[in-house]
Short mmCIF file of C-alpha atoms in Angstrom, two decimals:
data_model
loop_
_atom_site.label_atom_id
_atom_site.label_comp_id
_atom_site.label_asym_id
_atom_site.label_seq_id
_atom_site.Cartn_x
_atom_site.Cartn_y
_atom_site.Cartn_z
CA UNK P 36 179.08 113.78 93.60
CA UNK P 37 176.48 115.42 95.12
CA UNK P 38 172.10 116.00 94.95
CA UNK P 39 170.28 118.64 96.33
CA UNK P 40 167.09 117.65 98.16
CA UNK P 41 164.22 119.91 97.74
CA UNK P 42 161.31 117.91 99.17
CA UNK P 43 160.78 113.58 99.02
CA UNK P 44 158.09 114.23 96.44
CA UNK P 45 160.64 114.18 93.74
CA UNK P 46 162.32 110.83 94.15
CA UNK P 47 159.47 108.06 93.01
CA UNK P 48 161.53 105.05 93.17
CA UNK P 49 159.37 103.24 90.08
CA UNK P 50 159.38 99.53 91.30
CA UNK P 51 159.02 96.90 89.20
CA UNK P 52 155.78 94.21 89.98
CA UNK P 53 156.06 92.23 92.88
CA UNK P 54 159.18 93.73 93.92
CA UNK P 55 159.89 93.81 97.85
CA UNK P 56 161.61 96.64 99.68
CA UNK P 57 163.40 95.22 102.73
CA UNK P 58 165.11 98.01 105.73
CA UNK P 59 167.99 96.99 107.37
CA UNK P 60 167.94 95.29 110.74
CA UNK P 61 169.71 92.51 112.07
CA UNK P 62 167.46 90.13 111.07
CA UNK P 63 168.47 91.29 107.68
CA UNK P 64 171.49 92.43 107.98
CA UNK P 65 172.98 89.13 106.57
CA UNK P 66 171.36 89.30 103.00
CA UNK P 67 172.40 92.66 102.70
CA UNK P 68 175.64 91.12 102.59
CA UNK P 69 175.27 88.31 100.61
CA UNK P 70 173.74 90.90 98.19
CA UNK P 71 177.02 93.04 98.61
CA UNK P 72 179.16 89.97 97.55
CA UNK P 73 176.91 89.03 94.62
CA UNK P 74 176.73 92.27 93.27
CA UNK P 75 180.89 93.40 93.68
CA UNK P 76 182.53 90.00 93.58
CA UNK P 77 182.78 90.43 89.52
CA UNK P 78 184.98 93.60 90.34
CA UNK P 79 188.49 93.99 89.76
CA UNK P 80 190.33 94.10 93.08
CA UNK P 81 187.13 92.89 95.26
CA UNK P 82 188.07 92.46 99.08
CA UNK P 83 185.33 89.91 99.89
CA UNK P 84 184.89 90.76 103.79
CA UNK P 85 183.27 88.58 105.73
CA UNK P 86 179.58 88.97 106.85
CA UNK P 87 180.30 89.69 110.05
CA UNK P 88 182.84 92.38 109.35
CA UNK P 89 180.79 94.40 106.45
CA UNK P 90 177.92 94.47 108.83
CA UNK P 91 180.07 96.03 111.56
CA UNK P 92 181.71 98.31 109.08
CA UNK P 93 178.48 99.86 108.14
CA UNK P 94 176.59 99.45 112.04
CA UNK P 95 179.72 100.81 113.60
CA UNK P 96 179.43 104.11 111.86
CA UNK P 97 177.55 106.77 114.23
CA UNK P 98 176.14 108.24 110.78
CA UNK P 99 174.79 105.00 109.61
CA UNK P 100 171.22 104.81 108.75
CA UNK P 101 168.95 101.48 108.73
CA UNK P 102 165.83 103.29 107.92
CA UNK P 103 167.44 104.30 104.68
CA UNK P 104 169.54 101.40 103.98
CA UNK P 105 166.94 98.68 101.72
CA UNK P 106 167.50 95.93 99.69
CA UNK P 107 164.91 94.53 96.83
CA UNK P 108 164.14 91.15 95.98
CA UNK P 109 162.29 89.93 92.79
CA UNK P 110 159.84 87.04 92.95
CA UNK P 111 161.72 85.44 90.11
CA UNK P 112 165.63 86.06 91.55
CA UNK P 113 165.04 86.90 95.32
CA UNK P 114 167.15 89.22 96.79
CA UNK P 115 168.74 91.34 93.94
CA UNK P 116 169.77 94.87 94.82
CA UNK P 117 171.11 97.20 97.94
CA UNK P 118 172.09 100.36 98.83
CA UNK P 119 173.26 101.23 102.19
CA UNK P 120 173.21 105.43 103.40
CA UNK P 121 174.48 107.32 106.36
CA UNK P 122 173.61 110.27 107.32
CA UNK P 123 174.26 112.84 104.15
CA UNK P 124 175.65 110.06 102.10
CA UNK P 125 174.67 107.11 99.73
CA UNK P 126 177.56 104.65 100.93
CA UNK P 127 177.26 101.73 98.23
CA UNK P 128 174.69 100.59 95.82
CA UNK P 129 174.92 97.02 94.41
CA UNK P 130 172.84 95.21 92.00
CA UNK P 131 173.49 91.71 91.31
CA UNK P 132 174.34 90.81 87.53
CA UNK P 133 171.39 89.32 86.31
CA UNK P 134 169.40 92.32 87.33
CA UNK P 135 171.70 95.08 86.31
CA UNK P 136 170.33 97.13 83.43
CA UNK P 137 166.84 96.93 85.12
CA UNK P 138 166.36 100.56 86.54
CA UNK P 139 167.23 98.93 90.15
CA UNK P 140 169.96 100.92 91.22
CA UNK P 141 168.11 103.75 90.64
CA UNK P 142 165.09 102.69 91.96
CA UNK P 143 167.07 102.07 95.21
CA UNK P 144 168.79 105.20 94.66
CA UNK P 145 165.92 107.44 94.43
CA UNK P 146 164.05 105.79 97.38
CA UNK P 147 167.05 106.29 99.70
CA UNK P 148 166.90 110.17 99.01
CA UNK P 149 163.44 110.19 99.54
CA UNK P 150 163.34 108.70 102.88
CA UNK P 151 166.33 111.16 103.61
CA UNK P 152 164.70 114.32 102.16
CA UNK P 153 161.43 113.05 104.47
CA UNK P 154 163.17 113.02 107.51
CA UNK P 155 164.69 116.68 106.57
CA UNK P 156 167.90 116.23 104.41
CA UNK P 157 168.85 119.07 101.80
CA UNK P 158 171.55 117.29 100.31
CA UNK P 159 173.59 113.75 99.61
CA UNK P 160 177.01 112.87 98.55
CA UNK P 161 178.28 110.03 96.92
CA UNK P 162 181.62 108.34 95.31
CA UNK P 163 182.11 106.54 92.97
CA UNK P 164 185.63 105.18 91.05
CA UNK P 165 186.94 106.32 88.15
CA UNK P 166 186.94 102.93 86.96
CA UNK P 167 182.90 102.55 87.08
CA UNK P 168 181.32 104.79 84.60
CA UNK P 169 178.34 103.04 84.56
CA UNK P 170 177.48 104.01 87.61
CA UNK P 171 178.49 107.70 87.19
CA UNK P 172 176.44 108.02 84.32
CA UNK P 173 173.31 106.77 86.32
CA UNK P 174 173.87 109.25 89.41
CA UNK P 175 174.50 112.32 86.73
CA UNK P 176 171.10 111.19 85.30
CA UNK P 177 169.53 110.82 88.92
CA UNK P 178 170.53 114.61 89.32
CA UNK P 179 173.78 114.44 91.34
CA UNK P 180 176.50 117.18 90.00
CA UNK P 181 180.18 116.62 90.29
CA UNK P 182 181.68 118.07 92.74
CA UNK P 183 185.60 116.77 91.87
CA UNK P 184 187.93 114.28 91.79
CA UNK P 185 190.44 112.96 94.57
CA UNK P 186 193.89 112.28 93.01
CA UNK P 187 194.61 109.01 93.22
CA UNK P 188 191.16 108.07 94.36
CA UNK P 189 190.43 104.30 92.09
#
């Protein structure tokens, strides 16, 4: 799927109160994961890699992009939400159960793209499986158009 960027001004991420909006860094690195696992471990088929190889995964990548990688925490549930972007792409998005349904993953969403349409993006790509339409019902409603489907691709 994929979003045109016109300008950041159109991406207001619409936080709830007292939420927190954490960047990547390797100080942080490690909730971002724990996040990951708490938010996909419910899926069908989930791989469960360790810290230390999810946070090479995504570091590794010469595209990857801290600045516009964040994760949100909740006074009430601490950390409950991530999304992690490289450069023209939102990799993953992941919202723990209890906080699904919340406008988080959109929130996250939408304040990735911003951050990339500020530093002079004019478009982002995402996937998403077959098997999550959920989640492709949010990114249609966040603006992103489809742009086809990979045989196979689950």
């Amino acid at each position: 799927m994929r979003i045109k960027l016109a300008s950041a001004d159109g991406f207001e991420a619409g936080w709830p109160d007292g939420a927190e909006v954490v960047e990547w860094s390797a100080e942080t690195a490690g909730r971002f994961h724990a996040v990951y696992a708490a938010s996909f471990r419910d899926r069908p088929g989930f791989p469960d890699p360790a810290a230390e190889e999810w946070i090479e995964e995504n570091t590794e990548d010469d595209d990857f992009r801290p600045q516009w990688s964040l994760m949100v925490a909740l006074p009430e549930h601490g950390d409950v939400g991530f999304v992690t972007a490289a450069e023209g792409w939102i990799v993953q998005v992941g919202v723990v159960p209890a906080a699904r349904g919340t406008g988080l993953g959109g929130a996250l969403i939408r304040e990735s793209l911003r951050r990339m349409a500020a530093a002079g993006a004019t478009e982002a790509w995402l996937t998403v499986n077959v098997n999550n339409p959920t989640a492709a019902g949010l990114y249609r409603k966040l603006g992103f158009d489809v742009m086809g489907q990979r045989a196979r691709y689950r």
